[in-house]
Amino acid sequence: LLEKMADVSLKEAALIVGVVAACYWNSLFCGFVFDDVSAILDNKDLHPSTPLKNLFQNDFWGTPMSEERSHKSYRPLTVLTFRLNYLFSELNAVSYHFLNLVFHVVVCIVFLKVCKLFLDNRSSVVASLLFAVHPIHTEAVTGVVGRAELLSSIFFLAAFLSYTKSKGPHNTIVWTPIAVTVFLVAVATLCKEQGITVVGICCVYEVFIAQGYTLPALLDTAVQILQGKGSIPLSMLQTLLKLIVLMFSTLLLVVVRVQVIQSQLPVFTRFDNPAAVSPSPARQLTFNYLLPVNAWLLLNPSELCCDWTMGTIPLVESLLDVRNVATLTFFCFLGSLMVFSLRYPGDSSKTVLMALCLIVLPFIPASNLFFPVGFVVAERVLYVPSMGFCILVAHGWKKLSNKSVLRKISWVCLAAVLFTHALKTLHRNWDWESEYTLFMSALKVNKNNAKLWNNVGHALENEKNFERALQFFIQATQVQPDDIGAHMNVGRTYKNLNKTKEAEESYMIAKSLMPQIIPGKKYAARVAPNHLNVYINLANLIRANESRLEEADQLYRQAISMRPDFKQAYISRGELLLKMNKPLKAKEAYLRALELDRTNADLWYNLAIVYIELKDPTEALKNFNRALELNPTHKLALFNSALLMQESGDARLRPEAKQRLLHYVKEEPQDSNGYFNLGMLAMDDKKDLEAEAWMKKAIRLQPNFRSALFNLALLYSQTGKELMALPVLEDLLRYYPDHTKGLILKGDILMNQKKDIVGAKMCFEKILELDPNNVQGKHNLCVVYFEEKDLIKAEKCLVETLALAPHEEYIQRHLNIVRSKIASLGAMEQSSLPSHGTAATEAKKNSFQNLKEAKSEKTTTKSTVDNKEHSKNKKPTEKSSVDKETHKKSTKEIKDIEKKRVAALKRLEEIERILNGE
């Protein structure tokens, strides 16, 4: 009979689906806000590249359970559903909200099935509809992280329904439903911790509903047994056996849960839950007052707020506080209901008892009764307790509607409540559209919560509206002057506005609010890890001043002394030590950080940069590879490891270098550096057309890309396309008029290809204006004088050049040739120095030996740590080049080239003398 009554008709299910859809359709247009950012956007456990086992090792936010900063919220099955969302739609918020809506529909239908166990059909539908539209649920349904409540509730109710089938004919025990119940309890607990409380509801159901005991009857039986006047009835023994199995299973789940959190409670600050750190009696009075506050939110959900921490609800510090009247009234009402439900037999008392169990037991984990929680009030934790509230309301409505005098008014009131609640829910959903709308709606309800002012500031900061963000951050410091985070936010915003002095002042205020270390005493205070970032932020700010590097280092060391496991401090200090040219100490810092976290790809990357500084490319490459094993899309590791392979000169590494650069440009399609270095690899492999295409792509993205322009021009000159190189050189020299090597290459092409002696002369003279001691430029100018047949000037020029480079044999040889020519003026055309550019060619070829920029203006990185006041790695910047060694040609080969005087072959031989540069 019970099962038959509990069936839900298709019409009832369709009604619930329609009502939920009407109330929550606009939630599909909301984004990821508030806690969704940490649980979804910043949670690497959602990514397919993260091993599935990590879901069972990390908390709800993706933090390892072993870390102190972990919230210890262990909900791997909920995270698994987020991961499935990510698999199908990545970070498209619509799919996440849609799945939440579906889960809410399922909860409402299963709840209707539960209601039918204790209410008639009509009242059950009323309770389910009230639950479906209640505005208190918007945080659980429209906020994506509320899925933990939804999933846990499905298995919570399913476990209870399964247990109701454990009583067989003649009060026998049916063990299969009990086993299913235990399994479903475990699943509910893996969705959210409060799932375990269904065991208590099953126990109450077994004793007072299934067995039909009342409290007086139980007491009478117990007294008789203790007095020896009777034995324990068989039905009671069976009940005890079922309860023992349930309690033992629950105890196992609790033990496993304690093992998972490694017997550590999460660390919350006094701002999260002020009453938890308050002395008696303020702590007890405030905790008790929070119960009627939660009850009032169920009764009158007109003013909802996403965050009730900090100063939202002032502490109840005295027995004379008028709010204690609300506490007393609440407990009197709750007590009277409990007495009625436990003392008297009958269906009404059973309904009230189960409603009270649904209200009280699931709320216990959030009540601060056994351990402090990280909030004052949280609307989403009322999701399951509201089921009991809805059953109570429906039961009361049934009592009223059965009276002919009140029947009409009860229907009118019911319709009004359902309609207004549905409208409120629909309107409340829009508050969750964005972080700005959410926190602004919260400020309308409560202006005493500094966290809300901070969060509005963060929302504006994300939109780059720093001026307005600053106003909200400053207001937060005024509402809560001792809020370290608020002062840090002010400092960061001043920094973003380039107001360094004001930023430092704000950081100093935040630092002064930190617990001070007492010399000679062990530092025992527990500090929130995010508050320690004040040292990182301040150090990052002042280290921009080269004279204050030691002061910045002192701040990093101070943070480490307060928390030796503060990984971020080691990372930031390692970068600073590199900047201070202390690579060995930087290496120590990074190795210490790796002891704390060996799965951090950025750390392996930074350690690779240290090895580059230590001139150990082999170890550097090993660490780049470790970074890529942990994060195959680590862009900087891809780029710089490819550069390292390229610069090694090992042709066997070039294919892998190319693959990494191709991966890099896929990740960063707008970064011209990737295409440029692909071009350099193609030049190494003599793939001229491919090199040309990559260089052009780099120049399209960055028209003033100095290295790409020069090397494209050089590529053209290598492949006999000197005239195509000229417009590229013109672009290069337009952006960089003092580009010496570009001027040398242009002068060479003008003199040898265009026979434009005047243009070449202007190029070489420009070089000497920039650098009078430039040997290549001066020597080539000497060649121009020779081509102009001004032998006296050529001789004088070569003498001066030889003075600059007395060990260059080719300059001395050319000087001897010029002097010989002067001495034999009568036989000038038969001179050993060939005319029309042959001498110029040899001279030019020799001069190119010292041209350093020919093959590669390559970019390397230095590990820099720069974040929104935390440590992350910078984009690679152009720094240096690697010169490629070339073998000198023999005298015989040079003479053969001079005899052939074929332009294409001459260019190929000349280019072998060009060294890599920049």
mmCIF file with all atom_site columns, C-alpha atoms in Angstrom, residues 23-161:
data_model
loop_
_atom_site.group_PDB
_atom_site.id
_atom_site.type_symbol
_atom_site.label_atom_id
_atom_site.label_alt_id
_atom_site.label_comp_id
_atom_site.label_asym_id
_atom_site.label_entity_id
_atom_site.label_seq_id
_atom_site.pdbx_PDB_ins_code
_atom_site.Cartn_x
_atom_site.Cartn_y
_atom_site.Cartn_z
_atom_site.occupancy
_atom_site.B_iso_or_equiv
_atom_site.pdbx_formal_charge
_atom_site.auth_seq_id
_atom_site.auth_comp_id
_atom_site.auth_asym_id
_atom_site.auth_atom_id
_atom_site.pdbx_PDB_model_num
ATOM 1   C CA . CYS A 1 23  ? 10.948 29.560 -12.599 1.00 0.00 ? 23  CYS A CA 1
ATOM 2   C CA . TYR A 1 24  ? 14.468 28.780 -13.769 1.00 0.00 ? 24  TYR A CA 1
ATOM 3   C CA . TRP A 1 25  ? 14.574 29.240 -17.569 1.00 0.00 ? 25  TRP A CA 1
ATOM 4   C CA . ASN A 1 26  ? 16.507 32.488 -17.175 1.00 0.00 ? 26  ASN A CA 1
ATOM 5   C CA . SER A 1 27  ? 19.227 30.749 -15.148 1.00 0.00 ? 27  SER A CA 1
ATOM 6   C CA . LEU A 1 28  ? 20.512 29.435 -18.499 1.00 0.00 ? 28  LEU A CA 1
ATOM 7   C CA . PHE A 1 29  ? 21.645 32.990 -19.324 1.00 0.00 ? 29  PHE A CA 1
ATOM 8   C CA . CYS A 1 30  ? 23.781 33.316 -16.201 1.00 0.00 ? 30  CYS A CA 1
ATOM 9   C CA . GLY A 1 31  ? 27.550 32.918 -16.180 1.00 0.00 ? 31  GLY A CA 1
ATOM 10  C CA . PHE A 1 32  ? 30.072 31.548 -13.708 1.00 0.00 ? 32  PHE A CA 1
ATOM 11  C CA . VAL A 1 33  ? 30.018 33.719 -10.583 1.00 0.00 ? 33  VAL A CA 1
ATOM 12  C CA . PHE A 1 34  ? 31.332 33.771 -7.021  1.00 0.00 ? 34  PHE A CA 1
ATOM 13  C CA . ASP A 1 35  ? 32.429 30.250 -5.976  1.00 0.00 ? 35  ASP A CA 1
ATOM 14  C CA . ASP A 1 36  ? 31.933 28.977 -9.552  1.00 0.00 ? 36  ASP A CA 1
ATOM 15  C CA . VAL A 1 37  ? 35.179 30.718 -10.476 1.00 0.00 ? 37  VAL A CA 1
ATOM 16  C CA . SER A 1 38  ? 37.232 28.558 -8.094  1.00 0.00 ? 38  SER A CA 1
ATOM 17  C CA . ALA A 1 39  ? 35.261 25.350 -8.600  1.00 0.00 ? 39  ALA A CA 1
ATOM 18  C CA . ILE A 1 40  ? 34.906 25.551 -12.402 1.00 0.00 ? 40  ILE A CA 1
ATOM 19  C CA . LEU A 1 41  ? 37.122 28.113 -14.111 1.00 0.00 ? 41  LEU A CA 1
ATOM 20  C CA . ASP A 1 42  ? 40.238 27.641 -11.950 1.00 0.00 ? 42  ASP A CA 1
ATOM 21  C CA . ASN A 1 43  ? 39.818 23.925 -11.236 1.00 0.00 ? 43  ASN A CA 1
ATOM 22  C CA . LYS A 1 44  ? 42.275 21.814 -13.249 1.00 0.00 ? 44  LYS A CA 1
ATOM 23  C CA . ASP A 1 45  ? 40.470 18.636 -12.162 1.00 0.00 ? 45  ASP A CA 1
ATOM 24  C CA . LEU A 1 46  ? 37.867 19.374 -14.845 1.00 0.00 ? 46  LEU A CA 1
ATOM 25  C CA . HIS A 1 47  ? 40.405 19.116 -17.658 1.00 0.00 ? 47  HIS A CA 1
ATOM 26  C CA . PRO A 1 48  ? 40.657 15.797 -19.538 1.00 0.00 ? 48  PRO A CA 1
ATOM 27  C CA . SER A 1 49  ? 44.459 16.005 -19.221 1.00 0.00 ? 49  SER A CA 1
ATOM 28  C CA . THR A 1 50  ? 44.174 15.675 -15.410 1.00 0.00 ? 50  THR A CA 1
ATOM 29  C CA . PRO A 1 51  ? 44.178 12.035 -14.222 1.00 0.00 ? 51  PRO A CA 1
ATOM 30  C CA . LEU A 1 52  ? 40.806 10.877 -12.854 1.00 0.00 ? 52  LEU A CA 1
ATOM 31  C CA . LYS A 1 53  ? 42.477 9.780  -9.610  1.00 0.00 ? 53  LYS A CA 1
ATOM 32  C CA . ASN A 1 54  ? 43.128 13.444 -8.795  1.00 0.00 ? 54  ASN A CA 1
ATOM 33  C CA . LEU A 1 55  ? 39.371 13.912 -8.269  1.00 0.00 ? 55  LEU A CA 1
ATOM 34  C CA . PHE A 1 56  ? 39.625 11.526 -5.320  1.00 0.00 ? 56  PHE A CA 1
ATOM 35  C CA . GLN A 1 57  ? 42.776 13.157 -3.918  1.00 0.00 ? 57  GLN A CA 1
ATOM 36  C CA . ASN A 1 58  ? 41.729 16.802 -4.147  1.00 0.00 ? 58  ASN A CA 1
ATOM 37  C CA . ASP A 1 59  ? 38.960 18.813 -2.554  1.00 0.00 ? 59  ASP A CA 1
ATOM 38  C CA . PHE A 1 60  ? 35.954 20.391 -4.279  1.00 0.00 ? 60  PHE A CA 1
ATOM 39  C CA . TRP A 1 61  ? 38.110 23.307 -5.465  1.00 0.00 ? 61  TRP A CA 1
ATOM 40  C CA . GLY A 1 62  ? 40.958 21.216 -6.902  1.00 0.00 ? 62  GLY A CA 1
ATOM 41  C CA . THR A 1 63  ? 43.309 21.705 -3.934  1.00 0.00 ? 63  THR A CA 1
ATOM 42  C CA . PRO A 1 64  ? 45.081 18.588 -2.572  1.00 0.00 ? 64  PRO A CA 1
ATOM 43  C CA . MET A 1 65  ? 43.385 17.470 0.631   1.00 0.00 ? 65  MET A CA 1
ATOM 44  C CA . SER A 1 66  ? 46.791 17.270 2.312   1.00 0.00 ? 66  SER A CA 1
ATOM 45  C CA . GLU A 1 67  ? 47.392 21.026 1.995   1.00 0.00 ? 67  GLU A CA 1
ATOM 46  C CA . GLU A 1 68  ? 46.421 23.304 4.847   1.00 0.00 ? 68  GLU A CA 1
ATOM 47  C CA . ARG A 1 69  ? 44.718 25.749 2.510   1.00 0.00 ? 69  ARG A CA 1
ATOM 48  C CA . SER A 1 70  ? 42.293 22.993 1.475   1.00 0.00 ? 70  SER A CA 1
ATOM 49  C CA . HIS A 1 71  ? 38.692 23.553 2.595   1.00 0.00 ? 71  HIS A CA 1
ATOM 50  C CA . LYS A 1 72  ? 38.474 19.780 3.218   1.00 0.00 ? 72  LYS A CA 1
ATOM 51  C CA . SER A 1 73  ? 35.215 19.659 1.225   1.00 0.00 ? 73  SER A CA 1
ATOM 52  C CA . TYR A 1 74  ? 35.469 16.207 -0.356  1.00 0.00 ? 74  TYR A CA 1
ATOM 53  C CA . ARG A 1 75  ? 32.910 15.909 -3.197  1.00 0.00 ? 75  ARG A CA 1
ATOM 54  C CA . PRO A 1 76  ? 34.557 13.917 -6.008  1.00 0.00 ? 76  PRO A CA 1
ATOM 55  C CA . LEU A 1 77  ? 31.300 12.763 -7.640  1.00 0.00 ? 77  LEU A CA 1
ATOM 56  C CA . THR A 1 78  ? 30.085 16.340 -7.992  1.00 0.00 ? 78  THR A CA 1
ATOM 57  C CA . VAL A 1 79  ? 33.393 17.332 -9.555  1.00 0.00 ? 79  VAL A CA 1
ATOM 58  C CA . LEU A 1 80  ? 33.030 14.348 -11.895 1.00 0.00 ? 80  LEU A CA 1
ATOM 59  C CA . THR A 1 81  ? 29.769 15.823 -13.254 1.00 0.00 ? 81  THR A CA 1
ATOM 60  C CA . PHE A 1 82  ? 31.561 19.153 -13.796 1.00 0.00 ? 82  PHE A CA 1
ATOM 61  C CA . ARG A 1 83  ? 34.213 17.237 -15.696 1.00 0.00 ? 83  ARG A CA 1
ATOM 62  C CA . LEU A 1 84  ? 31.548 15.638 -17.905 1.00 0.00 ? 84  LEU A CA 1
ATOM 63  C CA . ASN A 1 85  ? 30.159 19.119 -18.605 1.00 0.00 ? 85  ASN A CA 1
ATOM 64  C CA . TYR A 1 86  ? 33.658 20.251 -19.551 1.00 0.00 ? 86  TYR A CA 1
ATOM 65  C CA . LEU A 1 87  ? 34.106 17.223 -21.803 1.00 0.00 ? 87  LEU A CA 1
ATOM 66  C CA . PHE A 1 88  ? 30.996 18.115 -23.835 1.00 0.00 ? 88  PHE A CA 1
ATOM 67  C CA . SER A 1 89  ? 31.034 21.920 -23.751 1.00 0.00 ? 89  SER A CA 1
ATOM 68  C CA . GLU A 1 90  ? 34.257 22.991 -22.004 1.00 0.00 ? 90  GLU A CA 1
ATOM 69  C CA . LEU A 1 91  ? 33.465 26.287 -20.250 1.00 0.00 ? 91  LEU A CA 1
ATOM 70  C CA . ASN A 1 92  ? 30.114 27.058 -21.865 1.00 0.00 ? 92  ASN A CA 1
ATOM 71  C CA . ALA A 1 93  ? 28.049 28.048 -18.814 1.00 0.00 ? 93  ALA A CA 1
ATOM 72  C CA . VAL A 1 94  ? 24.708 27.134 -20.432 1.00 0.00 ? 94  VAL A CA 1
ATOM 73  C CA . SER A 1 95  ? 25.335 23.378 -20.198 1.00 0.00 ? 95  SER A CA 1
ATOM 74  C CA . TYR A 1 96  ? 26.303 23.623 -16.522 1.00 0.00 ? 96  TYR A CA 1
ATOM 75  C CA . HIS A 1 97  ? 23.167 25.599 -15.644 1.00 0.00 ? 97  HIS A CA 1
ATOM 76  C CA . PHE A 1 98  ? 20.959 23.288 -17.711 1.00 0.00 ? 98  PHE A CA 1
ATOM 77  C CA . LEU A 1 99  ? 22.236 20.222 -15.880 1.00 0.00 ? 99  LEU A CA 1
ATOM 78  C CA . ASN A 1 100 ? 21.575 21.947 -12.536 1.00 0.00 ? 100 ASN A CA 1
ATOM 79  C CA . LEU A 1 101 ? 18.014 22.652 -13.660 1.00 0.00 ? 101 LEU A CA 1
ATOM 80  C CA . VAL A 1 102 ? 17.542 18.980 -14.630 1.00 0.00 ? 102 VAL A CA 1
ATOM 81  C CA . PHE A 1 103 ? 18.870 17.830 -11.250 1.00 0.00 ? 103 PHE A CA 1
ATOM 82  C CA . HIS A 1 104 ? 16.469 20.209 -9.456  1.00 0.00 ? 104 HIS A CA 1
ATOM 83  C CA . VAL A 1 105 ? 13.562 18.680 -11.402 1.00 0.00 ? 105 VAL A CA 1
ATOM 84  C CA . VAL A 1 106 ? 14.709 15.196 -10.352 1.00 0.00 ? 106 VAL A CA 1
ATOM 85  C CA . VAL A 1 107 ? 14.946 16.270 -6.698  1.00 0.00 ? 107 VAL A CA 1
ATOM 86  C CA . CYS A 1 108 ? 11.423 17.751 -6.824  1.00 0.00 ? 108 CYS A CA 1
ATOM 87  C CA . ILE A 1 109 ? 9.965  14.538 -8.301  1.00 0.00 ? 109 ILE A CA 1
ATOM 88  C CA . VAL A 1 110 ? 11.758 12.255 -5.810  1.00 0.00 ? 110 VAL A CA 1
ATOM 89  C CA . PHE A 1 111 ? 10.706 14.616 -3.005  1.00 0.00 ? 111 PHE A CA 1
ATOM 90  C CA . LEU A 1 112 ? 7.081  14.282 -4.167  1.00 0.00 ? 112 LEU A CA 1
ATOM 91  C CA . LYS A 1 113 ? 7.481  10.517 -3.877  1.00 0.00 ? 113 LYS A CA 1
ATOM 92  C CA . VAL A 1 114 ? 8.757  10.942 -0.284  1.00 0.00 ? 114 VAL A CA 1
ATOM 93  C CA . CYS A 1 115 ? 5.928  13.340 0.599   1.00 0.00 ? 115 CYS A CA 1
ATOM 94  C CA . LYS A 1 116 ? 3.352  10.754 -0.442  1.00 0.00 ? 116 LYS A CA 1
ATOM 95  C CA . LEU A 1 117 ? 4.601  8.533  2.363   1.00 0.00 ? 117 LEU A CA 1
ATOM 96  C CA . PHE A 1 118 ? 3.328  11.025 4.957   1.00 0.00 ? 118 PHE A CA 1
ATOM 97  C CA . LEU A 1 119 ? 0.780  13.260 3.182   1.00 0.00 ? 119 LEU A CA 1
ATOM 98  C CA . ASP A 1 120 ? -2.211 12.748 0.909   1.00 0.00 ? 120 ASP A CA 1
ATOM 99  C CA . ASN A 1 121 ? -1.752 13.263 -2.844  1.00 0.00 ? 121 ASN A CA 1
ATOM 100 C CA . ARG A 1 122 ? -2.962 16.848 -2.933  1.00 0.00 ? 122 ARG A CA 1
ATOM 101 C CA . SER A 1 123 ? -0.845 17.990 0.012   1.00 0.00 ? 123 SER A CA 1
ATOM 102 C CA . SER A 1 124 ? 2.158  16.136 -1.413  1.00 0.00 ? 124 SER A CA 1
ATOM 103 C CA . VAL A 1 125 ? 1.862  18.045 -4.683  1.00 0.00 ? 125 VAL A CA 1
ATOM 104 C CA . VAL A 1 126 ? 1.540  21.308 -2.735  1.00 0.00 ? 126 VAL A CA 1
ATOM 105 C CA . ALA A 1 127 ? 4.718  20.523 -0.744  1.00 0.00 ? 127 ALA A CA 1
ATOM 106 C CA . SER A 1 128 ? 6.601  19.583 -3.918  1.00 0.00 ? 128 SER A CA 1
ATOM 107 C CA . LEU A 1 129 ? 5.451  22.724 -5.781  1.00 0.00 ? 129 LEU A CA 1
ATOM 108 C CA . LEU A 1 130 ? 6.418  24.937 -2.835  1.00 0.00 ? 130 LEU A CA 1
ATOM 109 C CA . PHE A 1 131 ? 9.832  23.258 -2.793  1.00 0.00 ? 131 PHE A CA 1
ATOM 110 C CA . ALA A 1 132 ? 10.186 23.717 -6.568  1.00 0.00 ? 132 ALA A CA 1
ATOM 111 C CA . VAL A 1 133 ? 9.543  27.481 -6.490  1.00 0.00 ? 133 VAL A CA 1
ATOM 112 C CA . HIS A 1 134 ? 11.052 28.475 -3.122  1.00 0.00 ? 134 HIS A CA 1
ATOM 113 C CA . PRO A 1 135 ? 13.477 31.420 -3.721  1.00 0.00 ? 135 PRO A CA 1
ATOM 114 C CA . ILE A 1 136 ? 15.927 30.129 -1.095  1.00 0.00 ? 136 ILE A CA 1
ATOM 115 C CA . HIS A 1 137 ? 16.967 27.520 -3.685  1.00 0.00 ? 137 HIS A CA 1
ATOM 116 C CA . THR A 1 138 ? 18.305 29.955 -6.283  1.00 0.00 ? 138 THR A CA 1
ATOM 117 C CA . GLU A 1 139 ? 21.792 29.751 -4.800  1.00 0.00 ? 139 GLU A CA 1
ATOM 118 C CA . ALA A 1 140 ? 21.760 25.953 -5.058  1.00 0.00 ? 140 ALA A CA 1
ATOM 119 C CA . VAL A 1 141 ? 20.154 25.771 -8.510  1.00 0.00 ? 141 VAL A CA 1
ATOM 120 C CA . THR A 1 142 ? 21.397 28.893 -10.337 1.00 0.00 ? 142 THR A CA 1
ATOM 121 C CA . GLY A 1 143 ? 24.825 28.886 -8.714  1.00 0.00 ? 143 GLY A CA 1
ATOM 122 C CA . VAL A 1 144 ? 26.699 26.072 -10.466 1.00 0.00 ? 144 VAL A CA 1
ATOM 123 C CA . VAL A 1 145 ? 28.547 24.981 -7.302  1.00 0.00 ? 145 VAL A CA 1
ATOM 124 C CA . GLY A 1 146 ? 25.127 24.381 -5.745  1.00 0.00 ? 146 GLY A CA 1
ATOM 125 C CA . ARG A 1 147 ? 25.092 21.149 -7.734  1.00 0.00 ? 147 ARG A CA 1
ATOM 126 C CA . ALA A 1 148 ? 26.655 19.510 -4.678  1.00 0.00 ? 148 ALA A CA 1
ATOM 127 C CA . GLU A 1 149 ? 23.345 20.110 -2.840  1.00 0.00 ? 149 GLU A CA 1
ATOM 128 C CA . LEU A 1 150 ? 21.269 18.855 -5.780  1.00 0.00 ? 150 LEU A CA 1
ATOM 129 C CA . LEU A 1 151 ? 23.221 15.628 -6.330  1.00 0.00 ? 151 LEU A CA 1
ATOM 130 C CA . SER A 1 152 ? 23.501 14.880 -2.628  1.00 0.00 ? 152 SER A CA 1
ATOM 131 C CA . SER A 1 153 ? 19.737 15.440 -2.234  1.00 0.00 ? 153 SER A CA 1
ATOM 132 C CA . ILE A 1 154 ? 18.883 12.980 -5.031  1.00 0.00 ? 154 ILE A CA 1
ATOM 133 C CA . PHE A 1 155 ? 20.844 10.169 -3.368  1.00 0.00 ? 155 PHE A CA 1
ATOM 134 C CA . PHE A 1 156 ? 19.771 11.347 0.119   1.00 0.00 ? 156 PHE A CA 1
ATOM 135 C CA . LEU A 1 157 ? 16.086 10.917 -0.763  1.00 0.00 ? 157 LEU A CA 1
ATOM 136 C CA . ALA A 1 158 ? 16.751 7.735  -2.760  1.00 0.00 ? 158 ALA A CA 1
ATOM 137 C CA . ALA A 1 159 ? 18.525 6.215  0.264   1.00 0.00 ? 159 ALA A CA 1
ATOM 138 C CA . PHE A 1 160 ? 15.554 7.061  2.480   1.00 0.00 ? 160 PHE A CA 1
ATOM 139 C CA . LEU A 1 161 ? 13.059 5.618  -0.012  1.00 0.00 ? 161 LEU A CA 1
#
